[in-house]
Short mmCIF file of the N, C-alpha and C atoms (twelve columns), coordinates in Angstrom:
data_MODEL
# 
_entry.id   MODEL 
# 
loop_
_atom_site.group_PDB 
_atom_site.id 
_atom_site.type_symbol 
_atom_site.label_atom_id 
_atom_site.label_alt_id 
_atom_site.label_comp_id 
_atom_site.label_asym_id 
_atom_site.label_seq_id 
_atom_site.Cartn_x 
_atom_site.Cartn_y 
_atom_site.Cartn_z 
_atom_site.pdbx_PDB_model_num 
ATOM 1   N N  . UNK A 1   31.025 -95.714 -15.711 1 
ATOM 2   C CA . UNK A 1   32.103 -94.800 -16.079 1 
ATOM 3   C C  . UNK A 1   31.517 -93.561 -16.746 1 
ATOM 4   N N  . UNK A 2   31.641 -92.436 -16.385 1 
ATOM 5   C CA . UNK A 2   31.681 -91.467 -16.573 1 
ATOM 6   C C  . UNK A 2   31.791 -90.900 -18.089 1 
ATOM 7   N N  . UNK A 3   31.326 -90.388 -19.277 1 
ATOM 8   C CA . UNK A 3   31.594 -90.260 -20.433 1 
ATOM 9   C C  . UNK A 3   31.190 -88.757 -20.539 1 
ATOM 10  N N  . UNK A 4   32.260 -87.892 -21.216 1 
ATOM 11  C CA . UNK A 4   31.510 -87.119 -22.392 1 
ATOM 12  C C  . UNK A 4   31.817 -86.584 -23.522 1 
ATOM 13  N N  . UNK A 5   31.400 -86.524 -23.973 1 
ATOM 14  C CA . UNK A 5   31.745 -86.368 -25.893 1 
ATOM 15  C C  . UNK A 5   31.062 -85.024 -26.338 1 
ATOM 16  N N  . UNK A 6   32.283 -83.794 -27.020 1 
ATOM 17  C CA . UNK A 6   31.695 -82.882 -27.583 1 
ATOM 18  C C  . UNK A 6   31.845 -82.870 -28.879 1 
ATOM 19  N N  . UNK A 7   30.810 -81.746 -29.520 1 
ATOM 20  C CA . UNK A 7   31.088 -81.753 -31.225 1 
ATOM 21  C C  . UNK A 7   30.445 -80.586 -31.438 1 
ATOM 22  N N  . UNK A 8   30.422 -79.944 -32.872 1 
ATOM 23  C CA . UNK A 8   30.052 -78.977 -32.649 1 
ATOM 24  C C  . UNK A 8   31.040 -78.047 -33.386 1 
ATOM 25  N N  . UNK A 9   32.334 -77.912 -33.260 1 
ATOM 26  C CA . UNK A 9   33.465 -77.074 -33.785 1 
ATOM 27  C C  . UNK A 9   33.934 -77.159 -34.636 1 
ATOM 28  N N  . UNK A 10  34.600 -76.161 -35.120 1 
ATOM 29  C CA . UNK A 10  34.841 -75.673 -36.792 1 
ATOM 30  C C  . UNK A 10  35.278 -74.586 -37.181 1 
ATOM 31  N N  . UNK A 11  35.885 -73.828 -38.091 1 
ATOM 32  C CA . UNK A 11  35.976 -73.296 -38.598 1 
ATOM 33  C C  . UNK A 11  34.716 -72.174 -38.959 1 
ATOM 34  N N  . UNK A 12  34.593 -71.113 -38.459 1 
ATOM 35  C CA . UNK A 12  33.198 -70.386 -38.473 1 
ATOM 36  C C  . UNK A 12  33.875 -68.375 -38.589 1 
ATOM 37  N N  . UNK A 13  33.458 -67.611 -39.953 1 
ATOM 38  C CA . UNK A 13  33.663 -66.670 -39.567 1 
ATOM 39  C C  . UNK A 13  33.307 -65.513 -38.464 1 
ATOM 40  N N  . UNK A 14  34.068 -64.776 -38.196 1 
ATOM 41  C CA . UNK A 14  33.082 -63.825 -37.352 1 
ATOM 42  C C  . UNK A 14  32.018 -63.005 -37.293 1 
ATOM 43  N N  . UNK A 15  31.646 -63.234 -36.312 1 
ATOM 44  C CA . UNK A 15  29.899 -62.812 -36.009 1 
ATOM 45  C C  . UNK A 15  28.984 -64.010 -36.644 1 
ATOM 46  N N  . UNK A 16  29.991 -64.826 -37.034 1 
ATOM 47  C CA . UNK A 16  28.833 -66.240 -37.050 1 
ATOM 48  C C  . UNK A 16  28.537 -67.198 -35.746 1 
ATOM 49  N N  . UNK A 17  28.012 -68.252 -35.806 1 
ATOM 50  C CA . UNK A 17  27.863 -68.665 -34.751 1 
ATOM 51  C C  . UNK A 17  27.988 -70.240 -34.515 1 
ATOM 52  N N  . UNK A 18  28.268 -70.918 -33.386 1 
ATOM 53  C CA . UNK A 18  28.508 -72.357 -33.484 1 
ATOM 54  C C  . UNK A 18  27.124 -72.766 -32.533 1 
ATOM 55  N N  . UNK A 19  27.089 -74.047 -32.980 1 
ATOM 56  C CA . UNK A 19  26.015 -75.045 -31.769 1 
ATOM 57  C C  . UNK A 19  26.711 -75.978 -30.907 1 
ATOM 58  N N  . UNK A 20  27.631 -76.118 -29.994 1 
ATOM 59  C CA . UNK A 20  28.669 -77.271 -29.476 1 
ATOM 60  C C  . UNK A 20  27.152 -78.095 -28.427 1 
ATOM 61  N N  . UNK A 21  27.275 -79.354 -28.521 1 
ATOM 62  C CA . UNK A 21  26.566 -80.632 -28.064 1 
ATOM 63  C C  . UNK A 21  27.532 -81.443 -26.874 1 
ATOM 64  N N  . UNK A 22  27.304 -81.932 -26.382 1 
ATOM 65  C CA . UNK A 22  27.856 -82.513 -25.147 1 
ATOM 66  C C  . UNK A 22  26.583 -83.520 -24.789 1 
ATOM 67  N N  . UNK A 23  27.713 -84.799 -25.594 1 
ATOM 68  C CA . UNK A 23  27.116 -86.138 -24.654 1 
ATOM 69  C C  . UNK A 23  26.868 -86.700 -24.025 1 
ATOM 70  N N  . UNK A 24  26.755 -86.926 -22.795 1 
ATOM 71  C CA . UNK A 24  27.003 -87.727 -21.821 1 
ATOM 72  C C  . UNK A 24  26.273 -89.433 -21.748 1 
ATOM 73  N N  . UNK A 25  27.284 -89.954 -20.903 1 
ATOM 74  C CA . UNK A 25  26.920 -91.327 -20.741 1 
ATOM 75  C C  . UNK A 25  27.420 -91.603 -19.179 1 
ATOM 76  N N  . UNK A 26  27.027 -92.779 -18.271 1 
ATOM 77  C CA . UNK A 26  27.459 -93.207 -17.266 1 
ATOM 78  C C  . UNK A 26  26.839 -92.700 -16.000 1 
ATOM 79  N N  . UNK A 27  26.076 -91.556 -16.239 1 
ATOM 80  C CA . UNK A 27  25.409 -90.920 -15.778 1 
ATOM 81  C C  . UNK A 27  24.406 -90.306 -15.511 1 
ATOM 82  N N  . UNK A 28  23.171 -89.843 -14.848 1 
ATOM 83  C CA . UNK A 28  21.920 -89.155 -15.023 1 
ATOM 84  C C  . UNK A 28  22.784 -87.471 -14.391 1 
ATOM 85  N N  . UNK A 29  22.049 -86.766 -15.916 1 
ATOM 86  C CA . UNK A 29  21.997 -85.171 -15.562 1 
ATOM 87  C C  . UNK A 29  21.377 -84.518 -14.437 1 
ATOM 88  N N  . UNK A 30  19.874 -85.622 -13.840 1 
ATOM 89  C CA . UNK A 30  19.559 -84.743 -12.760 1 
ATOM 90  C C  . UNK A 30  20.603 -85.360 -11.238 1 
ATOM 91  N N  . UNK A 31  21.956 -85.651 -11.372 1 
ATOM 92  C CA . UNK A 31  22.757 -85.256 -10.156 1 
ATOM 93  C C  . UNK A 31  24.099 -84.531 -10.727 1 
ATOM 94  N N  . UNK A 32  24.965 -84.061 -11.663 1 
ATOM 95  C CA . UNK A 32  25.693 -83.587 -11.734 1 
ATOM 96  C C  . UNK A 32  25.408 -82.081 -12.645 1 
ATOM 97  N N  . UNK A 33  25.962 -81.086 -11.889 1 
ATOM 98  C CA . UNK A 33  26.274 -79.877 -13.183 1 
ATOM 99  C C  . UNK A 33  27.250 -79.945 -13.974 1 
ATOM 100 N N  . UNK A 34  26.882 -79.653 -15.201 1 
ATOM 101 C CA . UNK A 34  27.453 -79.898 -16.409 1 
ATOM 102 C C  . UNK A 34  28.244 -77.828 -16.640 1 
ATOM 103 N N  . UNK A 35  29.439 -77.979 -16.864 1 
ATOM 104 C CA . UNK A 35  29.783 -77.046 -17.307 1 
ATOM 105 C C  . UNK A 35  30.878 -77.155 -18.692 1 
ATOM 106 N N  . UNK A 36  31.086 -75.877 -19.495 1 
ATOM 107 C CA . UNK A 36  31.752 -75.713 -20.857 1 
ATOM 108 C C  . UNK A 36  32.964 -74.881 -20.109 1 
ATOM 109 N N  . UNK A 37  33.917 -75.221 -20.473 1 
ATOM 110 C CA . UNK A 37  34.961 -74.449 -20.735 1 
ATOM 111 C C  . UNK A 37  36.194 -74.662 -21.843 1 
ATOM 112 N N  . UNK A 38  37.089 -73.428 -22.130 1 
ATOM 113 C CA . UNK A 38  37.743 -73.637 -22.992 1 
ATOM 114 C C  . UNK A 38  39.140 -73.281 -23.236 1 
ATOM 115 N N  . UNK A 39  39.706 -73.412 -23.649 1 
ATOM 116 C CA . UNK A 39  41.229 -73.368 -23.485 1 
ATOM 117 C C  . UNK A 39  41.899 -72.687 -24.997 1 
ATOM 118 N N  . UNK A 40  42.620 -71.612 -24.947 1 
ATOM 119 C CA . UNK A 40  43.118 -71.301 -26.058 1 
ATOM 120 C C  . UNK A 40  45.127 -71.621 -25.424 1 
ATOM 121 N N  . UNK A 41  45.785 -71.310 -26.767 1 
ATOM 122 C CA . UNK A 41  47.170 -72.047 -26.679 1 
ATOM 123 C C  . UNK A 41  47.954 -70.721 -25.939 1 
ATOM 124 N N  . UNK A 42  48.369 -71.182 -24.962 1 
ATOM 125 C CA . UNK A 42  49.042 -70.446 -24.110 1 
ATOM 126 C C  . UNK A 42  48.420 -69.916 -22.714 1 
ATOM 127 N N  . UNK A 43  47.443 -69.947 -22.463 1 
ATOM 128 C CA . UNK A 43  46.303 -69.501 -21.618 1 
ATOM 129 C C  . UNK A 43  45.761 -70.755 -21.133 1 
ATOM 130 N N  . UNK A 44  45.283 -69.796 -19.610 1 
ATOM 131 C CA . UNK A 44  44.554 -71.157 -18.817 1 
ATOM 132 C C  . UNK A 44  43.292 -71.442 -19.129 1 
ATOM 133 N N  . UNK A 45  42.378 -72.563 -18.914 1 
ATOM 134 C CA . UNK A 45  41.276 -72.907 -18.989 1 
ATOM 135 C C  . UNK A 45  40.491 -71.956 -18.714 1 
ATOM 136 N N  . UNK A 46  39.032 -72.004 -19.150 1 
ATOM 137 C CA . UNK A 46  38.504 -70.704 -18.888 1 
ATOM 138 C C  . UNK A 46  36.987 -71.484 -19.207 1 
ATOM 139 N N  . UNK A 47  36.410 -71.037 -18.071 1 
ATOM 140 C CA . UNK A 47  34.697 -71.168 -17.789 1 
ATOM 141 C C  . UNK A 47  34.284 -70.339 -19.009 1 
ATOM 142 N N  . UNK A 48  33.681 -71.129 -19.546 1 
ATOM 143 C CA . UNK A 48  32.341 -70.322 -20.375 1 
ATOM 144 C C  . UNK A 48  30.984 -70.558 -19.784 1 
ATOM 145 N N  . UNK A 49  30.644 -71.373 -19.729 1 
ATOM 146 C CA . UNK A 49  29.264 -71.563 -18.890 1 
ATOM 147 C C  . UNK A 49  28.820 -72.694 -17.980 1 
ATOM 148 N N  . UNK A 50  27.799 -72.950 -17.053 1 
ATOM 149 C CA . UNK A 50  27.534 -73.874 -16.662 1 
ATOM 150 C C  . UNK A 50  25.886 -73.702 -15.751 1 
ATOM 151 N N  . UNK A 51  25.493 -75.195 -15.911 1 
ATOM 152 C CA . UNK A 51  23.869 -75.520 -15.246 1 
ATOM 153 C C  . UNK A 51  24.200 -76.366 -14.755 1 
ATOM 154 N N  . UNK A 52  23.290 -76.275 -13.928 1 
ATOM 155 C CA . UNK A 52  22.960 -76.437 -12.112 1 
ATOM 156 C C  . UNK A 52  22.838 -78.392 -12.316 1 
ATOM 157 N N  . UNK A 53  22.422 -79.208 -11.710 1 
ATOM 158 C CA . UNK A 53  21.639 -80.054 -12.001 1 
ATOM 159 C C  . UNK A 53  20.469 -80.243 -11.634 1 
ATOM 160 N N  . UNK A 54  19.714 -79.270 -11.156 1 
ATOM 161 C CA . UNK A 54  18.158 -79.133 -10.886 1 
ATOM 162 C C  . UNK A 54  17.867 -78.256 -12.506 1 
ATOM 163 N N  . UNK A 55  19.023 -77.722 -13.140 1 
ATOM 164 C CA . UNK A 55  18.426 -77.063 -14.589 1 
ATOM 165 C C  . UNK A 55  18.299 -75.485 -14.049 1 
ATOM 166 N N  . UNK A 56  17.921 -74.955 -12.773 1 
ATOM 167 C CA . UNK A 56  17.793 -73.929 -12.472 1 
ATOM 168 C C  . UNK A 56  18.709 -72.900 -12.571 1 
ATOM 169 N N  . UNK A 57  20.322 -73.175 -12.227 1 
ATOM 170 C CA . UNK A 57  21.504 -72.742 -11.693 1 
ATOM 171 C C  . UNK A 57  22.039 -72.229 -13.084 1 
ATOM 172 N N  . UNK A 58  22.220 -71.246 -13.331 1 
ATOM 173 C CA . UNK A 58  22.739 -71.294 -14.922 1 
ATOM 174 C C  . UNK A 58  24.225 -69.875 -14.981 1 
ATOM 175 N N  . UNK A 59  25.536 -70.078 -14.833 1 
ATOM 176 C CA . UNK A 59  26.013 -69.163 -14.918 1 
ATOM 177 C C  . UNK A 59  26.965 -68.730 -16.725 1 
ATOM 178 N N  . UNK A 60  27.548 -67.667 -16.835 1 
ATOM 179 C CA . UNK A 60  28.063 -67.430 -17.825 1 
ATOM 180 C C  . UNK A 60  29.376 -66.521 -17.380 1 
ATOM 181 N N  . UNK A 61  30.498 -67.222 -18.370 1 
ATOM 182 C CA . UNK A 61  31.768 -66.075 -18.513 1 
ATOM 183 C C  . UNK A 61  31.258 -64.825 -18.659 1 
ATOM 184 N N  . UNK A 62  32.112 -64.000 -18.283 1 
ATOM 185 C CA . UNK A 62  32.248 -62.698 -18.576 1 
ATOM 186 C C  . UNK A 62  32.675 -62.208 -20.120 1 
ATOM 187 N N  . UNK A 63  33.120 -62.909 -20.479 1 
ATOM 188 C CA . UNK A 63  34.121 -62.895 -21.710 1 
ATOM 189 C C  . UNK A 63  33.048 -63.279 -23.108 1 
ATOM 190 N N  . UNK A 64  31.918 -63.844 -22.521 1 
ATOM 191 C CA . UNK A 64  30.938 -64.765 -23.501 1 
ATOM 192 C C  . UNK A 64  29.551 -63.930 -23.326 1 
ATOM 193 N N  . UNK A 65  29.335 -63.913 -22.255 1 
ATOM 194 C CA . UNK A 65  27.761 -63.118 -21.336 1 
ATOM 195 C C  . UNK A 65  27.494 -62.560 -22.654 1 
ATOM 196 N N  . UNK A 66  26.084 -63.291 -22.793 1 
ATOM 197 C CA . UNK A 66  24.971 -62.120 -23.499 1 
ATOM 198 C C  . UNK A 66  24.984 -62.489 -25.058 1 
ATOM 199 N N  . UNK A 67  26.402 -63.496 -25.311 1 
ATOM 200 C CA . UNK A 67  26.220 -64.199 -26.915 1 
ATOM 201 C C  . UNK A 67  26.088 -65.729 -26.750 1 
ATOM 202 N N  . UNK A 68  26.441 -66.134 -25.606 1 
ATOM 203 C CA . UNK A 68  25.571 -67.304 -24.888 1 
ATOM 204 C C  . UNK A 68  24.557 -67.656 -24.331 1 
ATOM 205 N N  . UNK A 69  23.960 -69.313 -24.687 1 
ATOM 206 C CA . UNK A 69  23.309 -69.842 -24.196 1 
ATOM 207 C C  . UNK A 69  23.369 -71.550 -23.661 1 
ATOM 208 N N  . UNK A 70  22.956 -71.629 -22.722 1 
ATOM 209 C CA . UNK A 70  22.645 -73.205 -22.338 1 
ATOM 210 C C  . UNK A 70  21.984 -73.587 -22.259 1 
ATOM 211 N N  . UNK A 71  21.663 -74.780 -22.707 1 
ATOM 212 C CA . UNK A 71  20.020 -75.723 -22.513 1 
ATOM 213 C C  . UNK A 71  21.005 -77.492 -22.156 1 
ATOM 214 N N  . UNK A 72  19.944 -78.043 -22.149 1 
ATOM 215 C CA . UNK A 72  19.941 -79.307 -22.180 1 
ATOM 216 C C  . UNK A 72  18.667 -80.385 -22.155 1 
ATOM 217 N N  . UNK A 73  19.030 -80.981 -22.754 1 
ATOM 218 C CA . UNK A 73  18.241 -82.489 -22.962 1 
ATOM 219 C C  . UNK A 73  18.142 -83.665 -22.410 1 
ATOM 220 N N  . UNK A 74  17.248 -83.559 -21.289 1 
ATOM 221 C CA . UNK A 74  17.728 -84.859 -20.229 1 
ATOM 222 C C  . UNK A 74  16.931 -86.571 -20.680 1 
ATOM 223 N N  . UNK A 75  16.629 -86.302 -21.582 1 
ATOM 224 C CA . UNK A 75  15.890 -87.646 -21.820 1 
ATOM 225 C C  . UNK A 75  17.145 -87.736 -23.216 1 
ATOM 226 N N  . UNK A 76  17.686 -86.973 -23.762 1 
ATOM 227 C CA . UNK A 76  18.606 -87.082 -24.788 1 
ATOM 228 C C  . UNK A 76  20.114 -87.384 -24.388 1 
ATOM 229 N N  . UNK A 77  20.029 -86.922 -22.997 1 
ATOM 230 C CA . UNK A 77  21.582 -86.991 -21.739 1 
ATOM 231 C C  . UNK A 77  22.265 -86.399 -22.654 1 
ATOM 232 N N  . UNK A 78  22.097 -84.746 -23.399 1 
ATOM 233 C CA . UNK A 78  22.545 -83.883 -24.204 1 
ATOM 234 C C  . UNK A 78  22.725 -82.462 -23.113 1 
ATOM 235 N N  . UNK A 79  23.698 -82.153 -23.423 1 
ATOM 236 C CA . UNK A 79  23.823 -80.658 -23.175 1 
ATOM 237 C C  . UNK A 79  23.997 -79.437 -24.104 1 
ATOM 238 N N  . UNK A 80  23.633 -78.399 -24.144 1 
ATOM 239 C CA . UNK A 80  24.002 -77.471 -25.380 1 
ATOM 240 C C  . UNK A 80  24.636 -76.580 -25.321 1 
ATOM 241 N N  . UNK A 81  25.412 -75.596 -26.210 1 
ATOM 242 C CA . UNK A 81  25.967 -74.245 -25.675 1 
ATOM 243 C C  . UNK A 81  25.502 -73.365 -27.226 1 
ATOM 244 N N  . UNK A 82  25.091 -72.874 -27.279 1 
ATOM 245 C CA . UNK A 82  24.886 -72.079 -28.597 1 
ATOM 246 C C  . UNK A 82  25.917 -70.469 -28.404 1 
ATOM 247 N N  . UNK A 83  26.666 -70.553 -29.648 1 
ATOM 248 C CA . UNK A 83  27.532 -69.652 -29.268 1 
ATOM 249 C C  . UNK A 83  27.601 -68.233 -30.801 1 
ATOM 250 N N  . UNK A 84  26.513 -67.127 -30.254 1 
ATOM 251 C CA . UNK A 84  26.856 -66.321 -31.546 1 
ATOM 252 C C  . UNK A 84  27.907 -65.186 -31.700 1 
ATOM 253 N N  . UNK A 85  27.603 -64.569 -32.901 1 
ATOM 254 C CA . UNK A 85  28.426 -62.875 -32.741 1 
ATOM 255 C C  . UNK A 85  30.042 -63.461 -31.969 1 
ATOM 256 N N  . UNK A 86  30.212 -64.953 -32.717 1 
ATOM 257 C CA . UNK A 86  31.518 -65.362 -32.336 1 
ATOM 258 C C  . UNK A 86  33.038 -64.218 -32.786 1 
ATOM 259 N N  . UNK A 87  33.927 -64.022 -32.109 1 
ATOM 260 C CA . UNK A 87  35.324 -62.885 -32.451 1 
ATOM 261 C C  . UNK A 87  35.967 -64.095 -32.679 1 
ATOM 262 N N  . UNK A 88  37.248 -63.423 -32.936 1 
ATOM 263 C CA . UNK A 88  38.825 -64.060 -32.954 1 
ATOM 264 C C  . UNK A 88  38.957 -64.748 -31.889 1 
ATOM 265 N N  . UNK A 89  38.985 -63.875 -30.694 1 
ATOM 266 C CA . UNK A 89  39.318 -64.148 -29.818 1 
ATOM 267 C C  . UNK A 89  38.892 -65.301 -29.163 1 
ATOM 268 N N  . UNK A 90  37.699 -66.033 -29.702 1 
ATOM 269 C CA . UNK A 90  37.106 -67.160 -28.920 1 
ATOM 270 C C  . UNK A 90  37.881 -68.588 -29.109 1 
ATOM 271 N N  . UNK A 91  38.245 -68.198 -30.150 1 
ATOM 272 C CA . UNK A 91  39.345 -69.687 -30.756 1 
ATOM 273 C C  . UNK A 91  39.933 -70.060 -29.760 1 
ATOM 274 N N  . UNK A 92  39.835 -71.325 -29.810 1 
ATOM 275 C CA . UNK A 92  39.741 -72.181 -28.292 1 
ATOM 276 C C  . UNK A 92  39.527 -73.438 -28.518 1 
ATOM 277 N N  . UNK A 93  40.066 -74.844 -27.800 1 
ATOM 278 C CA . UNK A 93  39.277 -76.044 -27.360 1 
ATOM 279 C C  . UNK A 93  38.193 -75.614 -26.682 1 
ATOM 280 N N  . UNK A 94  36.923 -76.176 -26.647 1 
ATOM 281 C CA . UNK A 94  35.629 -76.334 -26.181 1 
ATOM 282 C C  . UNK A 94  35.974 -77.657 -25.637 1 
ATOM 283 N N  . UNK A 95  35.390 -77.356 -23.823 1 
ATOM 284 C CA . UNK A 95  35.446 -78.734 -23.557 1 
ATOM 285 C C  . UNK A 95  34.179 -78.650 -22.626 1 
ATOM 286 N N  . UNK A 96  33.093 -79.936 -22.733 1 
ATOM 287 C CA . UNK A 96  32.554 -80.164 -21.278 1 
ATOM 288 C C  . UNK A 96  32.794 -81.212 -20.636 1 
ATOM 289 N N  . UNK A 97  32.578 -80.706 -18.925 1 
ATOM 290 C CA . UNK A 97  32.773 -81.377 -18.152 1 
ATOM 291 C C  . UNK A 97  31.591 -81.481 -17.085 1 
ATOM 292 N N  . UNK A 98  31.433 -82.589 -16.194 1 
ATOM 293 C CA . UNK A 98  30.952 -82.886 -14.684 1 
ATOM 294 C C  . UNK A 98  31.318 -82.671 -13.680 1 
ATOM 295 N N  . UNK A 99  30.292 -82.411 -12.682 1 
ATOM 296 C CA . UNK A 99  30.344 -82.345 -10.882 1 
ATOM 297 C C  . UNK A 99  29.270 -82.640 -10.650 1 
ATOM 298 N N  . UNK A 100 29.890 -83.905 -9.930  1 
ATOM 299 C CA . UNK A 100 28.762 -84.280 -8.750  1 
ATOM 300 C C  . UNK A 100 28.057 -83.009 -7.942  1 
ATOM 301 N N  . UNK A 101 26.946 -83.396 -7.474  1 
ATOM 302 C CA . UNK A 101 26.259 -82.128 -7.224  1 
ATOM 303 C C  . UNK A 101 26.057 -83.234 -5.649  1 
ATOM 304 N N  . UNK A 102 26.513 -82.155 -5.158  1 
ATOM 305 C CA . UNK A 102 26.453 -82.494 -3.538  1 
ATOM 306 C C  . UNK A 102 25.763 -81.673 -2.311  1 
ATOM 307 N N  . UNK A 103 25.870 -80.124 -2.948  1 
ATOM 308 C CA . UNK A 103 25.319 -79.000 -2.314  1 
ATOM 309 C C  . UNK A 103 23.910 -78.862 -2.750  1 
ATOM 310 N N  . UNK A 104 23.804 -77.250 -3.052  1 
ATOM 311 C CA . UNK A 104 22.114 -77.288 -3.534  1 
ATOM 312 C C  . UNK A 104 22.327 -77.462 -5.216  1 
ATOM 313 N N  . UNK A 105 21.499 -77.902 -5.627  1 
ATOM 314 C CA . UNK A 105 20.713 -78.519 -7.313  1 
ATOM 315 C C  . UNK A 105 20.713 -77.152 -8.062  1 
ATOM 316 N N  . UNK A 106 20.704 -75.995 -7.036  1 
ATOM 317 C CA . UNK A 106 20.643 -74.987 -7.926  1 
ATOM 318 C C  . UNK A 106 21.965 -74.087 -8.286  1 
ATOM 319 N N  . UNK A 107 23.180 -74.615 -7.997  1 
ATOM 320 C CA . UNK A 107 24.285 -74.268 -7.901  1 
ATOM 321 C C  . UNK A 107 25.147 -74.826 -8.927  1 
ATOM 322 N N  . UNK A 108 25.781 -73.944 -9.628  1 
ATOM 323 C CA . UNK A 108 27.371 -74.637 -10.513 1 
ATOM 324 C C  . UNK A 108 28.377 -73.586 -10.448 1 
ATOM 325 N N  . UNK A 109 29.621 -74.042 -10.904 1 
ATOM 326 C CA . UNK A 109 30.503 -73.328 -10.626 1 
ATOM 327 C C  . UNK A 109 31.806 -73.237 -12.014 1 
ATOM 328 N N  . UNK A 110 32.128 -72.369 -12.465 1 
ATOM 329 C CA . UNK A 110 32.958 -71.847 -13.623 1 
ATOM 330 C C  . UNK A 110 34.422 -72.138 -12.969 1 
ATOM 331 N N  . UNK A 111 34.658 -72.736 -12.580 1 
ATOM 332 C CA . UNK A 111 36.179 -73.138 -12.095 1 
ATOM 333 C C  . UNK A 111 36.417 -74.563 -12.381 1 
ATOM 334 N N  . UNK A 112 37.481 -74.507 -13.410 1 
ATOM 335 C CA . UNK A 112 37.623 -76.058 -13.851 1 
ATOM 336 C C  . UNK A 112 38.420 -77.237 -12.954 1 
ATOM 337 N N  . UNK A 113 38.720 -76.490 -11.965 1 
ATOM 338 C CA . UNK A 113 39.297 -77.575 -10.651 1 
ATOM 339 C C  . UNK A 113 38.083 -78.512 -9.944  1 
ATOM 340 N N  . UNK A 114 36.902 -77.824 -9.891  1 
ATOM 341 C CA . UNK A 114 35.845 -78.268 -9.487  1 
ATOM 342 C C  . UNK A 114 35.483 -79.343 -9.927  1 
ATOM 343 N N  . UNK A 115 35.441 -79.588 -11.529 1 
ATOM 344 C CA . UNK A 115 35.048 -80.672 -12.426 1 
ATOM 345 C C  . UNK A 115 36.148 -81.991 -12.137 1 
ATOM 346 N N  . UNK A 116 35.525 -83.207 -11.882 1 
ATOM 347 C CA . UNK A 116 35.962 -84.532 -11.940 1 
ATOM 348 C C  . UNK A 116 36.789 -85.052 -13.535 1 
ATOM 349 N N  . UNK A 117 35.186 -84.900 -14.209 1 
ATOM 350 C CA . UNK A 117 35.124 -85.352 -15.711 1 
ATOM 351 C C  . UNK A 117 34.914 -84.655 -16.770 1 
ATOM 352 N N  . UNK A 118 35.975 -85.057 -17.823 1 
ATOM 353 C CA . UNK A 118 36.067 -83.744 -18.703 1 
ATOM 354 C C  . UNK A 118 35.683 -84.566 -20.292 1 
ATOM 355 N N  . UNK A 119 34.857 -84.274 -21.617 1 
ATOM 356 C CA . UNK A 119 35.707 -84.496 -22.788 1 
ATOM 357 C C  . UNK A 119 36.770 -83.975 -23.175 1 
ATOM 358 N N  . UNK A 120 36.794 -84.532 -24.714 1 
ATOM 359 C CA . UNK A 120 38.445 -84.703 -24.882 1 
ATOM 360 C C  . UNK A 120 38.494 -83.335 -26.193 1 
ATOM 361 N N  . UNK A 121 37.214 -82.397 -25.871 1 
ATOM 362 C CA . UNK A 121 37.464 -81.726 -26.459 1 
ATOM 363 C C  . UNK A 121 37.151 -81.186 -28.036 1 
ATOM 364 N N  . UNK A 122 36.522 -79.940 -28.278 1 
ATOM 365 C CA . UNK A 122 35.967 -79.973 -29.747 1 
ATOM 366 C C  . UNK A 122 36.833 -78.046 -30.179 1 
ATOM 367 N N  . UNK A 123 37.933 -78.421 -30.930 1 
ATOM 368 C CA . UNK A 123 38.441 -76.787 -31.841 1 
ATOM 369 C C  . UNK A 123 37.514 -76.098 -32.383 1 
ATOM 370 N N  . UNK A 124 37.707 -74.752 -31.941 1 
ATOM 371 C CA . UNK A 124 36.669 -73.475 -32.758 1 
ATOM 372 C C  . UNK A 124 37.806 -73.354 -33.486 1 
ATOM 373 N N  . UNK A 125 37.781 -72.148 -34.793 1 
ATOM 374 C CA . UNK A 125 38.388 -71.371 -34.935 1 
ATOM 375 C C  . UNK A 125 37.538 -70.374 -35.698 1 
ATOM 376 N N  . UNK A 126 37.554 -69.141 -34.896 1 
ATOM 377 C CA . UNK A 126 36.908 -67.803 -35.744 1 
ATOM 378 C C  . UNK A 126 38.086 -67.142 -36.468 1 
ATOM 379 N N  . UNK A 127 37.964 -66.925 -37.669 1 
ATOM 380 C CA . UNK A 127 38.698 -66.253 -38.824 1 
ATOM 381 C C  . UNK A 127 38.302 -66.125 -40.083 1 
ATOM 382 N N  . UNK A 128 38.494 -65.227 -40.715 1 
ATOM 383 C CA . UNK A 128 38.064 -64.814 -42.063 1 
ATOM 384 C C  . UNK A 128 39.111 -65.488 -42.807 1 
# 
């Protein structure tokens, strides 16, 4: 069974920055891409980032580009998102999710229809 567990979120002023972690279990990282997305109240889900499962494939929101990063830890079955120079505007559920990787290893995709498996989710909130 499929698992993943985020953490990471909090309460953080702006232009500070968060570390969100993504667990996984049930699974090996080198066949699925792992992607972040996030959801604020009233608004649809929204890609923030995602890697490939060859590690190569690495894309970013538009909305995030350039104060993001992704890594991961495959002997840790960890994923990372480091998120700085956080706004208001980012306040959001943080969630990651899985896809089977069926195409090329170097491919992921920022559309949350794509993803099978999701956690259950970790709250930002940027505010002074």
């Amino acid at each position: 069974q499929l698992e993943l567990v985020e953490s990471g979120g909090g309460l953080v002023q702006p232009g500070g920055s968060l570390r969100f972690s993504c667990a996984v279990s049930g699974f090996s990282l080198d066949y699925y891409a792992i992607g972040w997305f996030r959801q604020a109240p009233g608004k649809e889900r929204e890609g923030v980032s995602c890697l490939s499962s060859s590690g190569l494939g690495i894309k970013y929101g538009d909305a995030v580009k350039g104060r993001v990063t992704i890594s991961r830890d495959n002997a840790k079955k960890m994923v990372y998102l480091q998120m700085n120079s956080l706004k208001p505007e980012d306040t959001a559920v943080y969630y990651c999710a899985a896809d089977k990787t069926f195409g090329p290893t170097t491919y992921c995709t920022l559309t949350p229809g794509d993803y099978g498996a999701w956690g259950q989710g970790t709250q930002v909130t940027v505010s002074s």
